[in-house]
Tab-separated table of C-alpha atoms in Angstrom:
chain	number	residue	atom	x	y	z
A	231	ALA	CA	93.461	74.633	108.474
A	232	GLN	CA	91.516	73.515	111.507
A	233	GLY	CA	92.335	69.881	110.770
A	234	ASP	CA	96.010	70.716	110.510
A	235	VAL	CA	95.935	72.400	113.885
A	236	GLU	CA	94.139	69.472	115.475
A	237	ASP	CA	96.511	66.905	113.960
A	238	LYS	CA	99.606	68.796	115.181
A	239	PRO	CA	101.412	66.669	117.796
A	240	GLY	CA	101.519	68.144	121.299
A	241	PRO	CA	103.431	67.418	124.470
A	242	PRO	CA	102.917	63.988	126.026
A	243	LYS	CA	100.084	63.605	128.481
A	244	GLY	CA	100.929	63.879	132.150
A	245	ARG	CA	104.093	65.926	131.449
A	246	THR	CA	104.336	69.654	130.804
A	247	PHE	CA	107.384	71.143	129.096
A	248	TRP	CA	108.305	74.615	130.405
A	249	PRO	CA	111.396	76.174	128.735
A	250	THR	CA	111.598	78.851	131.411
A	251	ALA	CA	111.823	76.233	134.151
A	252	VAL	CA	114.665	74.450	132.332
A	253	VAL	CA	116.600	77.689	131.972
A	254	SER	CA	116.044	78.483	135.644
A	255	ARG	CA	117.389	75.070	136.664
A	256	LYS	CA	120.470	75.592	134.509
A	257	GLU	CA	121.057	79.016	136.022
A	258	SER	CA	120.625	77.607	139.523
A	259	ALA	CA	123.139	74.839	138.821
A	260	ALA	CA	125.617	77.331	137.393
A	261	ARG	CA	125.125	79.607	140.393
A	262	ARG	CA	125.727	76.713	142.783
A	263	ARG	CA	128.920	75.812	140.937
A	264	ARG	CA	130.122	79.403	141.146
A	265	GLU	CA	129.310	79.575	144.849
A	266	LYS	CA	131.165	76.326	145.481
A	267	ALA	CA	134.189	77.564	143.552
A	268	GLN	CA	134.086	80.856	145.462
A	269	LEU	CA	133.978	79.019	148.801
A	270	THR	CA	136.963	76.906	147.777
A	271	LEU	CA	138.857	79.999	146.686
A	272	ASP	CA	138.042	81.816	149.922
A	273	GLU	CA	139.295	78.830	151.908
A	274	LEU	CA	142.595	78.915	150.013
A	275	LYS	CA	142.940	82.657	150.553
A	276	LYS	CA	142.061	82.571	154.250
A	277	GLU	CA	145.596	82.164	155.626
A	278	GLY	CA	147.556	84.417	153.304
A	279	ARG	CA	145.494	87.583	153.104
A	280	VAL	CA	144.755	90.599	155.272
A	281	HIS	CA	141.139	90.354	156.385
A	282	VAL	CA	139.509	93.743	155.877
A	283	LYS	CA	135.811	94.311	156.399
A	284	VAL	CA	134.343	97.012	154.158
A	285	GLN	CA	130.975	98.446	155.206
A	286	PRO	CA	128.949	101.182	153.481
A	287	VAL	CA	128.374	104.512	155.228
A	288	SER	CA	125.765	107.023	154.058
A	289	VAL	CA	125.773	110.647	155.261
A	290	PHE	CA	123.082	113.209	154.345
A	291	LEU	CA	123.394	116.935	155.079
A	292	LEU	CA	120.182	118.977	154.862
A	293	ARG	CA	119.706	122.730	154.607
A	294	ASN	CA	118.129	122.988	158.025
A	295	GLY	CA	121.306	121.700	159.684
A	296	THR	CA	120.232	118.084	160.002
A	297	VAL	CA	122.824	115.346	159.506
A	298	ILE	CA	121.601	111.815	158.853
A	299	SER	CA	124.214	109.070	158.974
A	300	ILE	CA	123.356	105.462	158.140
A	301	PHE	CA	125.635	102.607	159.152
A	302	SER	CA	125.295	98.866	158.778
A	303	ARG	CA	124.398	96.683	161.729
A	304	ASP	CA	128.026	95.668	162.280
A	305	CYS	CA	129.184	99.311	162.493
A	306	VAL	CA	126.676	100.665	164.985
A	307	ASN	CA	129.434	101.625	167.431
A	308	PHE	CA	131.572	103.216	164.743
A	309	ALA	CA	130.448	106.795	165.509
A	310	GLU	CA	130.687	106.478	169.295
A	311	PRO	CA	133.705	108.862	169.515
A	312	ILE	CA	131.704	111.599	167.786
A	313	MET	CA	128.639	110.904	169.925
A	314	ALA	CA	130.773	111.236	173.033
A	315	ARG	CA	132.133	114.575	171.808
A	316	LEU	CA	128.666	115.874	171.070
A	317	GLN	CA	127.617	115.137	174.632
A	318	GLU	CA	130.443	117.265	176.036
A	319	PRO	CA	129.613	121.000	176.150
A	320	ASP	CA	133.124	122.375	175.529
A	321	THR	CA	134.089	120.556	172.318
A	322	GLY	CA	134.499	122.310	168.995
A	323	VAL	CA	131.803	120.295	167.255
A	324	ARG	CA	129.275	121.111	169.996
A	325	MET	CA	130.170	124.801	170.422
A	326	SER	CA	130.240	125.623	166.709
A	327	ALA	CA	126.751	124.170	166.077
A	328	ASP	CA	127.935	123.594	162.504
A	329	ALA	CA	126.343	120.619	160.786
A	330	SER	CA	128.963	120.606	158.023
A	331	LEU	CA	131.667	120.321	160.669
A	332	LEU	CA	129.908	117.207	161.918
A	333	VAL	CA	130.021	115.797	158.376
A	334	GLN	CA	133.716	116.622	158.299
A	335	SER	CA	134.192	114.741	161.566
A	336	LEU	CA	132.441	111.685	160.144
A	337	LEU	CA	134.617	111.753	157.034
A	338	ASP	CA	137.700	112.203	159.184
A	339	LEU	CA	136.684	109.207	161.274
A	340	VAL	CA	136.193	107.076	158.155
A	341	VAL	CA	139.594	108.039	156.783
A	342	ASP	CA	141.299	107.466	160.130
A	343	SER	CA	139.892	103.939	160.232
A	344	ALA	CA	141.648	103.285	156.919
A	345	PHE	CA	145.002	103.853	158.635
A	346	ASP	CA	144.465	100.607	160.529
A	347	VAL	CA	144.140	98.851	157.181
A	348	VAL	CA	147.376	100.450	155.981
A	349	ASP	CA	149.174	99.326	159.145
A	350	ALA	CA	147.903	95.763	158.685
A	351	PHE	CA	149.126	95.688	155.084
A	352	HIS	CA	152.454	97.132	156.206
A	353	GLU	CA	152.945	94.330	158.720
A	354	LYS	CA	152.000	91.731	156.108
A	355	VAL	CA	154.442	93.158	153.555
A	356	LEU	CA	157.257	93.206	156.118
A	357	GLU	CA	156.481	89.623	157.132
A	358	LEU	CA	156.565	88.382	153.544
A	359	GLU	CA	159.684	90.417	152.820
A	360	HIS	CA	161.403	88.833	155.827
A	361	ASP	CA	160.433	85.323	154.707
A	362	VAL	CA	161.445	85.874	151.090
A	363	LEU	CA	164.715	87.790	151.558
A	364	LEU	CA	166.147	86.536	154.846
A	365	LYS	CA	164.888	82.942	154.737
A	366	PRO	CA	164.883	81.883	151.090
A	367	ASN	CA	163.373	78.440	150.844
A	368	ILE	CA	162.856	76.766	147.506
A	369	LYS	CA	159.999	74.654	148.844
A	370	ALA	CA	158.090	77.722	150.079
A	371	ILE	CA	158.447	79.751	146.880
A	372	SER	CA	155.036	78.736	145.563
A	373	ARG	CA	153.363	79.708	148.852
A	374	HIS	CA	155.168	83.054	148.974
A	375	THR	CA	154.215	83.787	145.376
A	376	PHE	CA	150.583	82.946	146.136
A	377	ASP	CA	150.522	85.197	149.224
A	378	LEU	CA	152.175	88.057	147.352
A	379	SER	CA	149.685	87.737	144.500
A	380	LEU	CA	146.814	87.890	146.998
A	381	LEU	CA	148.383	90.914	148.656
A	382	SER	CA	148.810	92.720	145.350
A	383	GLY	CA	145.191	92.038	144.381
A	384	ASP	CA	143.844	93.148	147.767
A	385	LEU	CA	145.850	96.363	147.580
A	386	ALA	CA	144.418	97.147	144.153
A	387	LEU	CA	140.902	96.388	145.429
A	388	HIS	CA	141.176	98.621	148.499
A	389	LYS	CA	142.742	101.376	146.447
A	390	ARG	CA	139.667	101.335	144.209
A	391	THR	CA	137.562	101.473	147.374
A	392	MET	CA	139.331	104.618	148.589
A	393	GLU	CA	139.280	106.445	145.255
A	394	PRO	CA	135.548	107.427	145.454
A	395	LEU	CA	136.072	108.769	148.975
A	396	LYS	CA	138.873	110.945	147.671
A	397	MET	CA	136.610	112.325	144.944
A	398	VAL	CA	133.831	113.022	147.468
A	399	ILE	CA	136.163	114.964	149.754
A	400	TYR	CA	137.663	116.897	146.854
A	401	GLY	CA	134.195	117.718	145.502
A	402	LEU	CA	133.005	119.006	148.872
A	403	ARG	CA	136.021	121.257	149.137
A	404	ARG	CA	136.116	122.541	145.586
A	405	TYR	CA	132.682	122.330	143.960
A	406	ASP	CA	130.216	122.764	146.822
A	407	GLU	CA	129.148	126.297	145.895
A	408	ASP	CA	129.202	125.553	142.156
A	409	ARG	CA	126.788	122.679	142.582
A	410	CYS	CA	124.502	124.760	144.772
A	411	ALA	CA	124.528	127.524	142.151
A	412	ALA	CA	123.637	125.018	139.438
A	413	LEU	CA	120.661	123.782	141.475
A	414	ALA	CA	119.385	127.267	142.316
A	415	GLU	CA	116.179	128.592	140.772
A	416	PRO	CA	116.503	131.063	137.869
A	417	GLY	CA	115.049	133.854	139.986
A	418	ASP	CA	117.544	133.250	142.789
A	419	ARG	CA	120.664	133.511	140.608
A	420	GLU	CA	121.305	137.091	141.729
A	421	LEU	CA	121.374	136.134	145.418
A	422	PRO	CA	124.694	135.079	146.943
A	423	VAL	CA	125.171	131.338	146.760
A	424	GLN	CA	125.725	129.547	150.033
A	425	GLY	CA	127.050	126.018	149.947
A	426	PHE	CA	126.374	123.181	152.332
A	427	MET	CA	129.901	123.172	153.763
A	428	SER	CA	131.116	126.040	155.923
A	429	HIS	CA	134.479	127.698	155.476
A	430	LYS	CA	135.917	125.970	158.522
A	431	ALA	CA	134.743	122.575	157.312
A	432	LYS	CA	136.267	123.165	153.873
A	433	ILE	CA	139.640	124.091	155.222
A	434	TYR	CA	139.661	121.008	157.499
A	435	LEU	CA	141.868	122.698	160.042
A	436	VAL	CA	142.971	120.100	162.546
A	437	GLU	CA	143.443	121.201	166.107
A	438	ALA	CA	144.535	119.141	169.053
A	439	ASP	CA	141.015	118.623	170.375
A	440	GLU	CA	139.473	117.912	166.964
A	441	THR	CA	141.796	115.320	165.450
A	442	TYR	CA	140.777	112.298	167.459
A	443	ALA	CA	144.345	111.822	168.598
A	444	TYR	CA	143.414	108.507	170.114
A	445	LEU	CA	142.502	107.273	166.640
A	446	CYS	CA	145.471	108.595	164.666
A	447	ALA	CA	148.188	108.669	167.299
A	448	GLY	CA	151.660	109.003	165.866
A	449	ARG	CA	150.469	110.275	162.497
A	450	GLU	CA	150.983	113.684	161.027
A	451	GLN	CA	147.969	115.868	161.678
A	452	ALA	CA	146.681	117.250	158.416
A	453	ASP	CA	143.400	117.582	156.593
A	454	VAL	CA	141.317	114.643	155.450
A	455	HIS	CA	142.244	114.985	151.798
A	456	ASP	CA	145.947	114.740	152.595
A	457	HIS	CA	145.246	111.654	154.675
A	458	VAL	CA	143.513	110.002	151.725
A	459	GLU	CA	146.399	110.954	149.443
A	460	TYR	CA	148.832	109.423	151.915
A	461	ILE	CA	146.816	106.202	152.138
A	462	LEU	CA	146.602	105.818	148.352
A	463	SER	CA	150.303	106.537	147.826
A	464	THR	CA	151.201	104.064	150.581
A	465	MET	CA	149.082	101.375	148.936
A	466	ASP	CA	150.855	102.061	145.644
A	467	THR	CA	154.186	101.637	147.427
A	468	PHE	CA	153.103	98.346	148.986
A	469	ALA	CA	151.848	97.100	145.619
A	470	GLY	CA	155.225	97.926	144.059
A	471	MET	CA	157.032	96.092	146.854
A	472	ALA	CA	154.801	93.062	146.332
A	473	GLU	CA	155.544	93.035	142.598
A	474	ASN	CA	159.290	93.265	143.262
A	475	LEU	CA	159.100	90.398	145.745
A	476	ILE	CA	157.179	88.294	143.221
A	477	ASN	CA	159.910	88.874	140.636
A	478	TYR	CA	162.532	88.015	143.237
A	479	THR	CA	160.823	84.731	144.123
A	480	PHE	CA	160.740	83.760	140.452
A	481	ASN	CA	164.451	84.546	140.157
A	482	VAL	CA	165.222	82.492	143.265
A	483	GLY	CA	163.149	79.622	141.904
A	484	SER	CA	164.980	79.658	138.584
A	485	HIS	CA	168.438	79.931	140.188
A	486	PRO	CA	168.899	76.190	140.953
A	487	THR	CA	167.984	75.293	137.375
A	488	CYS	CA	170.438	77.855	136.018
A	489	HIS	CA	173.096	76.588	138.422
A	490	ILE	CA	172.568	72.989	137.305
A	491	ASN	CA	172.686	74.013	133.649
A	492	THR	CA	175.900	75.962	134.220
A	493	TYR	CA	177.426	73.027	136.089
A	494	LEU	CA	176.545	70.606	133.300
A	495	SER	CA	177.842	73.011	130.666
A	496	ARG	CA	181.185	73.266	132.464
A	497	ARG	CA	181.441	69.489	132.690
A	498	LEU	CA	180.643	69.081	129.003
A	499	THR	CA	183.172	71.772	128.127
A	500	MET	CA	185.884	70.007	130.123
A	501	ALA	CA	185.064	66.705	128.421
A	502	THR	CA	185.224	68.405	125.028
A	503	ILE	CA	188.581	70.002	125.834
A	504	ILE	CA	190.016	66.657	126.878
A	505	PHE	CA	188.679	64.377	124.159
A	506	LEU	CA	188.570	66.637	121.101
A	507	PRO	CA	192.370	66.607	120.537
A	508	LEU	CA	192.391	62.856	121.135
A	509	THR	CA	189.648	62.444	118.551
A	510	LEU	CA	191.687	64.483	116.057
A	511	LEU	CA	194.839	62.440	116.603
A	512	THR	CA	192.924	59.164	116.546
A	513	GLY	CA	191.347	60.129	113.233
A	514	TYR	CA	194.774	60.880	111.791
A	515	PHE	CA	196.376	57.629	112.887
A	516	SER	CA	193.398	55.545	111.821
A	517	MET	CA	193.572	56.508	108.140
A	518	ASN	CA	194.168	53.535	105.822
A	519	PHE	CA	196.600	55.017	103.305
A	520	GLU	CA	199.325	52.701	102.035
A	521	ALA	CA	202.309	54.979	102.529
A	522	MET	CA	202.062	56.485	106.022
A	523	TRP	CA	205.378	56.378	107.806
A	524	SER	CA	203.778	57.475	111.082
A	525	VAL	CA	201.548	54.401	111.038
A	526	ASP	CA	203.598	51.802	109.223
A	527	LEU	CA	206.958	52.452	110.844
A	528	HIS	CA	205.795	53.055	114.439
A	529	THR	CA	203.719	51.340	117.098
A	530	ASP	CA	200.899	52.805	119.195
A	531	LEU	CA	203.542	54.207	121.543
A	532	PHE	CA	204.251	56.917	118.979
A	533	PHE	CA	200.573	57.989	119.230
A	534	TRP	CA	200.874	58.541	122.963
A	535	GLU	CA	204.219	60.320	122.562
A	536	ILE	CA	202.328	62.928	120.522
A	537	ALA	CA	198.986	62.871	122.383
A	538	ILE	CA	200.280	63.342	125.929
A	539	PRO	CA	202.236	66.600	125.278
A	540	VAL	CA	199.401	67.975	123.149
A	541	MET	CA	196.856	67.171	125.868
A	542	THR	CA	199.069	68.723	128.537
A	543	VAL	CA	199.392	71.989	126.631
A	544	ILE	CA	195.710	72.211	125.693
A	545	ILE	CA	194.384	71.339	129.159
A	546	SER	CA	196.778	73.773	130.841
A	547	LEU	CA	195.841	76.511	128.402
A	548	PHE	CA	192.064	76.188	128.689
A	549	LEU	CA	191.749	75.155	132.344
A	550	TRP	CA	194.364	77.481	133.836
A	551	PRO	CA	191.755	79.694	135.648
A	552	ASP	CA	190.203	76.566	137.166
A	553	PHE	CA	193.595	75.378	138.353
A	554	LYS	CA	194.215	78.752	140.011
A	555	ARG	CA	190.879	78.630	141.811
A	556	MET	CA	191.541	75.067	142.928
A	557	SER	CA	194.969	76.022	144.255
A	558	HIS	CA	193.513	78.968	146.161
A	559	TYR	CA	190.793	76.744	147.629
A	560	VAL	CA	193.332	74.110	148.758
A	561	GLN	CA	195.548	76.754	150.375
A	562	LYS	CA	192.580	78.237	152.195
A	563	ARG	CA	191.508	74.843	153.545
A	564	LEU	CA	195.048	74.084	154.695
A	565	VAL	CA	195.247	77.391	156.568
A	566	GLU	CA	191.896	76.761	158.238
A	567	ARG	CA	192.965	73.244	159.216
A	568	ARG	CA	196.218	74.561	160.681
A	569	LYS	CA	194.315	77.168	162.722
A	570	ARG	CA	191.890	74.568	164.069
A	571	LYS	CA	194.750	72.340	165.162
A	572	LEU	CA	196.439	75.280	166.895
A	573	ILE	CA	193.242	76.212	168.747
A	574	LYS	CA	192.695	72.608	169.858
A	575	ARG	CA	196.289	72.403	171.087
A	576	LYS	CA	195.895	75.601	173.130
A	577	LEU	CA	192.608	74.461	174.618
A	578	ALA	CA	194.118	71.091	175.558
A	579	GLY	CA	197.091	72.814	177.249
A	580	ASN	CA	194.823	75.200	179.179
A	581	CYS	CA	192.670	72.329	180.397
A	582	ARG	CA	195.748	70.509	181.695
A	583	GLU	CA	196.868	73.657	183.540
A	584	VAL	CA	193.461	74.073	185.186
A	585	ILE	CA	193.273	70.425	186.213
A	586	SER	CA	196.814	70.519	187.711
A	587	GLY	CA	195.611	73.358	189.987
A	588	GLY	CA	196.988	76.734	190.974
A	589	VAL	CA	197.479	77.952	187.427
A	590	PHE	CA	194.987	80.288	185.745
A	591	PHE	CA	194.454	81.247	182.151
A	592	GLU	CA	196.279	84.196	180.709
A	593	GLU	CA	192.944	86.026	180.553
A	594	ASP	CA	192.338	85.195	184.219
A	595	ARG	CA	195.771	86.410	185.158
A	596	LEU	CA	195.179	89.620	183.227
A	597	GLY	CA	191.822	90.106	184.938
A	598	ARG	CA	193.291	89.595	188.404
A	599	ASP	CA	196.096	92.080	187.716
A	600	GLU	CA	193.598	94.673	186.531
A	601	TRP	CA	191.451	94.102	189.621
A	602	ALA	CA	194.518	94.489	191.859
A	603	THR	CA	195.473	97.792	190.211
A	604	GLY	CA	192.034	99.241	190.890
A	605	HIS	CA	190.397	99.009	187.454
A	606	SER	CA	186.656	98.643	187.405
A	607	TYR	CA	186.455	95.795	184.896
A	608	THR	CA	187.684	92.204	185.042
A	609	SER	CA	187.761	89.588	182.290
A	610	TYR	CA	187.340	85.935	183.169
A	611	SER	CA	187.179	83.070	180.747
A	612	THR	CA	184.177	80.817	180.689
A	613	LEU	CA	186.088	77.659	181.521
A	614	SER	CA	187.704	79.181	184.626
A	615	ALA	CA	184.357	80.420	185.856
A	616	VAL	CA	182.845	76.976	185.454
A	617	VAL	CA	185.775	75.315	187.246
């Protein structure tokens, strides 16, 4: 057994084989490929998306009335409005000395900042709707579809971001005392349970000096939970609008193809209507029977004596609606041409009258008469004013 172990071939000298190192290199290469693909995707999405920066906020409320709020480095100035209110002696947050009301104010500030995101998405949806509906461009359909897909995905992502905040607010309002009762000691079950949130903080009554009107100006003042509900429902509405616009862009993109197919089908139908009777008659006159008086006793003129009336009846019968539309179109163009000639003739006559001097337009004459009779308005034509 010892000889077998010694004779067993090992790794070559000067080179060590480490499976873990190989796996790590493969993972690093795969990670670099993913990062490169993500950078490329972010570069493509840069122009067509609403740039929203999401930062975590942690708030701790202790029993002794201490509130600890933790923000990221980029959001250090986020709570400055609340800090300014705490420094003023006559504000509700300062006078109540209620720590739960301070937590409510922080939550209200977080929710109010989400209104800016909703406004940005609203502007983006209106911009895309304007481009898609009022300025349909076949060449820009792919770009519009890409932007709308990004918008729909971002709306779904931010809706998922707001859902936990909604559950937190609802839990603080509804289950604060129940959770405190569940955490109480067995010997303290008979004592009245006091939750972390006060009654005023639970109700989220919004008064003029406690709503941060400068943050939510123009919005209906209501509690924080209603604000979150409004934000989520608005995002659902925007997502539905984006989906409808995507369907519309696909319909607009397929319209030229359908139009071309319809046009070709009409042309083929007209060709069939014209040549199918001729094919039938040609097949009849080309039969090689011995006794055929229509072939033996007549020339090819007899074929056309039959074909022309048959073609006239068939074409008139099947293409009568097209003839009516063509007649209506010709009449309309003739009327428009007659009107243009009449307008040119009047303009040429008016120009000759102005050049000859002393003669005004009929509108000028009407304006001068009205001015002479004391009316307060006068109508002058553009050409007279320029002359």
